[in-house]
Amino acid sequence: MIIVADSSCDVNKEIMDSINIKEIEDKINDTLSIDLVPFKIYVDGTEFVDDKNLDRDKLIKFMHDSPNPIRTSCPSPGEFLESFMKSTTSFAITISKELSGAYNSAVTAKNIALEQKNKFIHIFNSKSASTGEVLIFLKLIEEIKKGISNNEIVNNVEQYISDMKTYFISEDLGNLIKNGRISKINGLIANILNVKLIMKSNELGEIELAEKVRGSSKVFNRLAEIIESTNVNFSERIAVISHANAIEKALGLKAKIEKLRFKDIIIVETNGLSTSYVNDGGVIISF
């Protein structure tokens, strides 16, 4: 069995090290491997490969210095296919198909693989990114550990995705403006008036505005209130917070939501692709 995720999935070394691969392999009577296939990020012609060797500080500096839109290139079908050919059973997790072509690349690879060999392959459209993909990864591991059928795993994880919620705050709107995620006029007004935007992923996996908040000191308090107002059963949910060079903000948000008694609150750093979305100082949360 293999789990494949694109590099929008901000799984870190601590999470990877916490997985007892041997225990899972004994349960499923099969080997288990995990592949992360990288996006590529282009800033004024300079290519950054979003893998373990990425210099994120250099990427952030280049983004700050560039007046031009940041371009990204999703993993190719060939990269997904290489992973799918390693096992008879594959599960893949991609960034929302509304934000990138990664999902379609994975589906193309799946179709090619199924023509060549008898395999089970399922592609999970996260309808999210970053922290959302981390949660799906953790849920997938949890379901695999149960030793249930592949179809049961798919049903349980797809239901989990439909219930998941993702919000983010971008301290610097530059990349969102340059990439057309928000209008230039709204972005400039927000910057001039010190209005902070709380964004969210909707049920289709599109980015939309959740709320406008005046002032940096208030925006995380309001985000905590929005999270509390969702009235989900927090005791059954894990929250994952990802930050782009903003550990104090991430810790502050964690402190504000601890009263909700999540099953666990995990903090990770953004990989390159997530950093290119929320920019330096951005924070993302999924639960």
Coordinates of C-alpha atoms in Angstrom, one line a residue:
M1 CA 0.0 0.0 0.0
I2 CA 1.1 3.5 -0.7
I3 CA -0.1 6.9 0.4
V4 CA 0.7 9.8 -2.0
A5 CA 0.2 13.5 -1.3
D6 CA 1.2 16.6 -3.1
S7 CA 3.5 19.1 -1.3
S8 CA 0.6 21.3 -0.3
C9 CA 0.2 18.7 2.4
D10 CA 2.1 20.3 5.3
V11 CA 3.0 17.0 7.1
N12 CA 6.1 17.5 9.1
K13 CA 8.9 15.2 10.3
E14 CA 7.3 14.9 13.8
I15 CA 4.0 13.6 12.3
M16 CA 5.9 11.2 10.0
D17 CA 7.9 9.9 12.9
S18 CA 4.8 9.3 15.0
I19 CA 3.4 6.8 12.5
N20 CA 4.1 3.2 13.5
I21 CA 4.6 1.8 10.1
K22 CA 5.4 -1.7 11.4
E23 CA 2.2 -1.8 13.3
I24 CA 0.1 -0.8 10.3
E25 CA 1.9 -3.3 8.0
D26 CA 1.1 -6.1 10.4
K27 CA -2.5 -5.0 10.5
I28 CA -2.9 -4.9 6.7
N29 CA -0.5 -7.7 5.9
D30 CA 1.2 -5.5 3.4
T31 CA 4.0 -2.9 3.2
L32 CA 3.2 0.8 3.6
S33 CA 5.1 3.6 2.0
I34 CA 4.4 7.3 1.8
D35 CA 5.4 9.6 -1.1
L36 CA 5.2 13.4 -1.2
V37 CA 5.3 14.7 -4.8
P38 CA 6.4 18.3 -5.1
F39 CA 4.9 21.4 -6.7
K40 CA 7.3 23.8 -8.4
I41 CA 7.1 27.5 -7.7
Y42 CA 8.4 30.2 -10.0
V43 CA 9.3 33.7 -9.0
D44 CA 10.6 35.9 -11.9
G45 CA 12.0 32.8 -13.7
T46 CA 13.6 31.3 -10.6
E47 CA 12.4 27.8 -9.9
F48 CA 11.8 26.5 -6.4
V49 CA 11.1 22.8 -6.0
D50 CA 8.8 22.2 -3.0
D51 CA 10.6 19.3 -1.4
K52 CA 12.7 18.8 1.7
N53 CA 15.5 20.8 0.2
L54 CA 13.5 24.0 -0.3
D55 CA 15.0 27.1 1.1
R56 CA 11.8 28.7 2.4
D57 CA 13.5 31.9 3.6
K58 CA 14.9 32.5 0.1
L59 CA 11.5 31.8 -1.4
I60 CA 9.9 34.4 0.9
K61 CA 12.5 37.0 0.1
F62 CA 12.1 36.4 -3.7
M63 CA 8.3 36.8 -3.3
H64 CA 8.7 40.0 -1.3
D65 CA 11.0 41.5 -3.9
S66 CA 8.9 40.6 -6.9
P67 CA 6.2 42.8 -8.4
N68 CA 5.0 39.9 -10.6
P69 CA 2.5 37.1 -10.0
I70 CA 3.9 33.9 -8.5
R71 CA 3.5 30.9 -10.8
T72 CA 3.2 27.3 -9.6
S73 CA 3.3 24.0 -11.5
C74 CA 1.6 21.0 -10.0
P75 CA 3.1 17.5 -10.0
S76 CA 2.8 15.9 -13.4
P77 CA 0.7 12.7 -14.1
G78 CA 4.1 10.9 -14.5
E79 CA 5.1 11.8 -11.0
F80 CA 1.9 10.4 -9.6
L81 CA 2.1 7.4 -11.9
E82 CA 5.6 6.6 -10.6
S83 CA 4.2 6.3 -7.1
F84 CA 1.0 4.4 -8.1
M85 CA 3.1 1.7 -9.9
K86 CA 4.9 0.9 -6.6
S87 CA 1.9 -0.9 -5.1
T88 CA -1.4 -2.6 -5.9
T89 CA -3.2 -0.3 -3.5
S90 CA -2.8 3.5 -3.6
F91 CA -4.5 6.4 -1.8
A92 CA -3.7 9.9 -3.0
I93 CA -4.4 13.3 -1.4
T94 CA -4.4 16.5 -3.4
I95 CA -5.0 20.2 -2.9
S96 CA -8.5 21.3 -3.9
K97 CA -9.1 20.7 -7.6
E98 CA -10.6 24.2 -7.7
L99 CA -7.2 25.7 -6.8
S100 CA -4.8 23.5 -8.9
G101 CA -4.5 20.9 -11.6
A102 CA -2.9 18.4 -9.1
Y103 CA -6.1 16.4 -8.7
N104 CA -6.5 16.1 -12.5
S105 CA -2.9 15.0 -12.8
A106 CA -3.5 12.3 -10.2
V107 CA -6.7 11.1 -12.0
T108 CA -4.8 10.9 -15.3
A109 CA -2.1 8.9 -13.6
K110 CA -4.7 6.6 -12.1
N111 CA -6.3 5.9 -15.4
I112 CA -3.0 5.0 -17.0
A113 CA -2.0 2.8 -14.1
L114 CA -5.4 0.9 -14.2
E115 CA -4.9 0.2 -17.9
Q116 CA -1.6 -1.5 -17.2
K117 CA -2.4 -3.5 -14.0
N118 CA -5.2 -4.6 -11.7
K119 CA -4.9 -2.0 -9.0
F120 CA -7.0 -0.2 -6.4
I121 CA -6.4 3.6 -6.6
H122 CA -8.4 6.4 -5.0
I123 CA -7.8 10.1 -5.3
F124 CA -9.0 12.3 -2.4
N125 CA -9.9 15.8 -3.5
S126 CA -9.1 17.6 -0.2
K127 CA -11.4 20.6 -1.1
S128 CA -8.7 22.4 1.0
A129 CA -5.0 22.7 1.2
S130 CA -2.1 22.7 3.7
T131 CA -3.7 21.9 7.1
G132 CA -6.7 20.3 5.5
E133 CA -4.5 17.8 3.7
V134 CA -2.6 17.1 6.9
L135 CA -6.0 16.2 8.6
I136 CA -6.9 13.9 5.8
F137 CA -3.6 12.2 5.9
L138 CA -4.0 11.6 9.7
K139 CA -7.6 10.4 9.1
L140 CA -6.4 8.0 6.4
I141 CA -3.8 6.5 8.6
E142 CA -6.4 6.1 11.3
E143 CA -8.8 4.3 9.0
I144 CA -6.0 2.1 7.5
K145 CA -5.1 1.0 11.0
K146 CA -8.6 -0.5 11.5
G147 CA -7.9 -3.1 8.9
I148 CA -11.1 -2.4 7.1
S149 CA -11.7 -2.7 3.4
N150 CA -10.5 -0.2 0.9
N151 CA -14.0 0.9 0.1
E152 CA -14.8 1.4 3.8
I153 CA -11.7 3.5 4.1
V154 CA -12.7 5.7 1.1
N155 CA -16.3 6.2 2.5
N156 CA -15.1 7.2 5.9
V157 CA -12.4 9.6 4.7
E158 CA -14.7 11.2 2.1
Q159 CA -17.3 11.8 4.8
Y160 CA -14.5 13.3 7.0
I161 CA -13.6 15.7 4.1
S162 CA -17.2 16.8 3.7
D163 CA -17.3 17.8 7.4
M164 CA -13.9 19.5 7.5
K165 CA -13.5 23.3 7.9
T166 CA -10.5 25.4 6.8
Y167 CA -9.8 29.1 7.5
F168 CA -6.8 31.3 6.9
I169 CA -5.4 34.8 7.5
S170 CA -2.9 36.3 5.2
E171 CA -0.9 39.1 6.8
D172 CA 0.5 40.2 3.4
L173 CA -2.1 40.2 0.6
G174 CA 0.5 40.7 -2.1
N175 CA 0.4 37.2 -3.6
L176 CA -3.4 36.9 -3.4
I177 CA -3.7 40.2 -5.2
K178 CA -1.1 39.3 -7.8
N179 CA -2.6 35.9 -8.5
G180 CA -6.1 37.2 -8.7
R181 CA -7.5 35.4 -5.6
I182 CA -8.9 38.7 -4.4
S183 CA -9.4 41.9 -6.5
K184 CA -6.7 44.4 -6.6
I185 CA -9.1 47.1 -5.4
N186 CA -10.3 45.1 -2.4
G187 CA -6.8 44.2 -1.6
L188 CA -5.5 47.8 -1.7
I189 CA -8.5 49.0 0.4
A190 CA -7.8 46.3 2.9
N191 CA -4.1 47.3 3.1
I192 CA -4.8 51.0 3.4
L193 CA -7.6 50.7 6.0
N194 CA -5.7 48.0 8.0
V195 CA -8.5 45.5 7.3
K196 CA -7.6 41.9 7.8
L197 CA -9.4 39.3 5.8
I198 CA -10.4 35.9 7.3
M199 CA -10.7 33.6 4.3
K200 CA -12.2 30.1 4.2
S201 CA -12.6 27.1 1.9
N202 CA -16.2 26.5 0.9
E203 CA -17.9 23.2 0.3
L204 CA -16.5 23.1 -3.3
G205 CA -13.0 23.8 -2.2
E206 CA -13.0 27.4 -3.5
I207 CA -11.5 30.3 -1.5
E208 CA -14.0 32.8 -0.3
L209 CA -14.2 35.6 2.2
A210 CA -15.5 34.7 5.6
E211 CA -15.2 38.1 7.3
K212 CA -13.4 41.5 7.3
V213 CA -11.8 42.6 10.6
R214 CA -10.3 46.0 11.3
G215 CA -6.9 45.7 12.9
S216 CA -4.3 42.9 13.4
S217 CA -5.0 42.7 17.2
K218 CA -8.6 41.8 16.6
V219 CA -8.5 39.4 13.7
F220 CA -7.3 36.2 15.6
N221 CA -9.8 36.9 18.4
R222 CA -12.6 37.0 15.7
L223 CA -11.2 33.8 14.0
A224 CA -11.4 32.0 17.4
E225 CA -15.0 33.2 17.8
I226 CA -15.9 32.0 14.3
I227 CA -14.4 28.6 15.0
E228 CA -16.3 28.3 18.3
S229 CA -19.6 29.3 16.5
T230 CA -19.3 26.3 14.2
N231 CA -20.6 24.2 17.1
V232 CA -19.0 21.0 16.0
N233 CA -18.1 18.3 18.5
F234 CA -14.6 19.6 19.1
S235 CA -13.7 16.8 21.5
E236 CA -13.8 14.4 18.5
R237 CA -11.7 16.6 16.2
I238 CA -8.1 17.4 15.7
A239 CA -7.1 21.0 14.8
V240 CA -4.1 21.6 12.7
I241 CA -2.5 25.1 12.5
S242 CA 0.1 25.9 9.8
H243 CA 2.1 29.1 9.7
A244 CA 4.4 30.8 7.3
N245 CA 7.2 32.1 9.5
A246 CA 4.7 33.1 12.2
I247 CA 5.1 30.7 15.1
E248 CA 3.9 33.3 17.7
K249 CA 0.6 33.8 15.8
A250 CA 0.1 30.1 15.6
L251 CA 0.8 29.6 19.3
G252 CA -1.5 32.6 20.1
L253 CA -4.3 31.0 18.0
K254 CA -3.8 27.7 19.7
A255 CA -4.1 29.4 23.1
K256 CA -7.4 31.0 22.1
I257 CA -9.0 27.8 21.0
E258 CA -7.7 25.5 23.7
K259 CA -10.9 26.2 25.7
L260 CA -12.8 24.3 23.0
R261 CA -11.1 21.1 24.1
F262 CA -10.1 19.7 20.7
K263 CA -8.9 16.1 20.8
D264 CA -5.5 17.6 19.8
I265 CA -4.1 20.8 18.4
I266 CA -1.0 20.3 16.1
I267 CA 1.2 23.2 14.8
V268 CA 3.2 22.7 11.6
E269 CA 5.1 25.0 9.2
T270 CA 3.9 25.7 5.7
N271 CA 5.7 24.1 2.9
G272 CA 6.6 26.1 -0.2
L273 CA 3.2 26.0 -2.0
S274 CA 1.2 27.0 1.1
T275 CA 3.7 29.8 1.8
S276 CA 3.1 31.1 -1.7
Y277 CA -0.6 31.3 -1.0
V278 CA -0.7 32.9 2.5
N279 CA 2.7 34.7 2.2
D280 CA 5.1 35.5 5.0
G281 CA 3.2 35.8 8.3
G282 CA 0.1 33.8 7.2
V283 CA -1.7 31.3 9.3
I284 CA -4.0 28.4 8.3
I285 CA -6.3 26.3 10.4
S286 CA -8.3 23.2 9.6
F287 CA -10.5 21.1 12.0

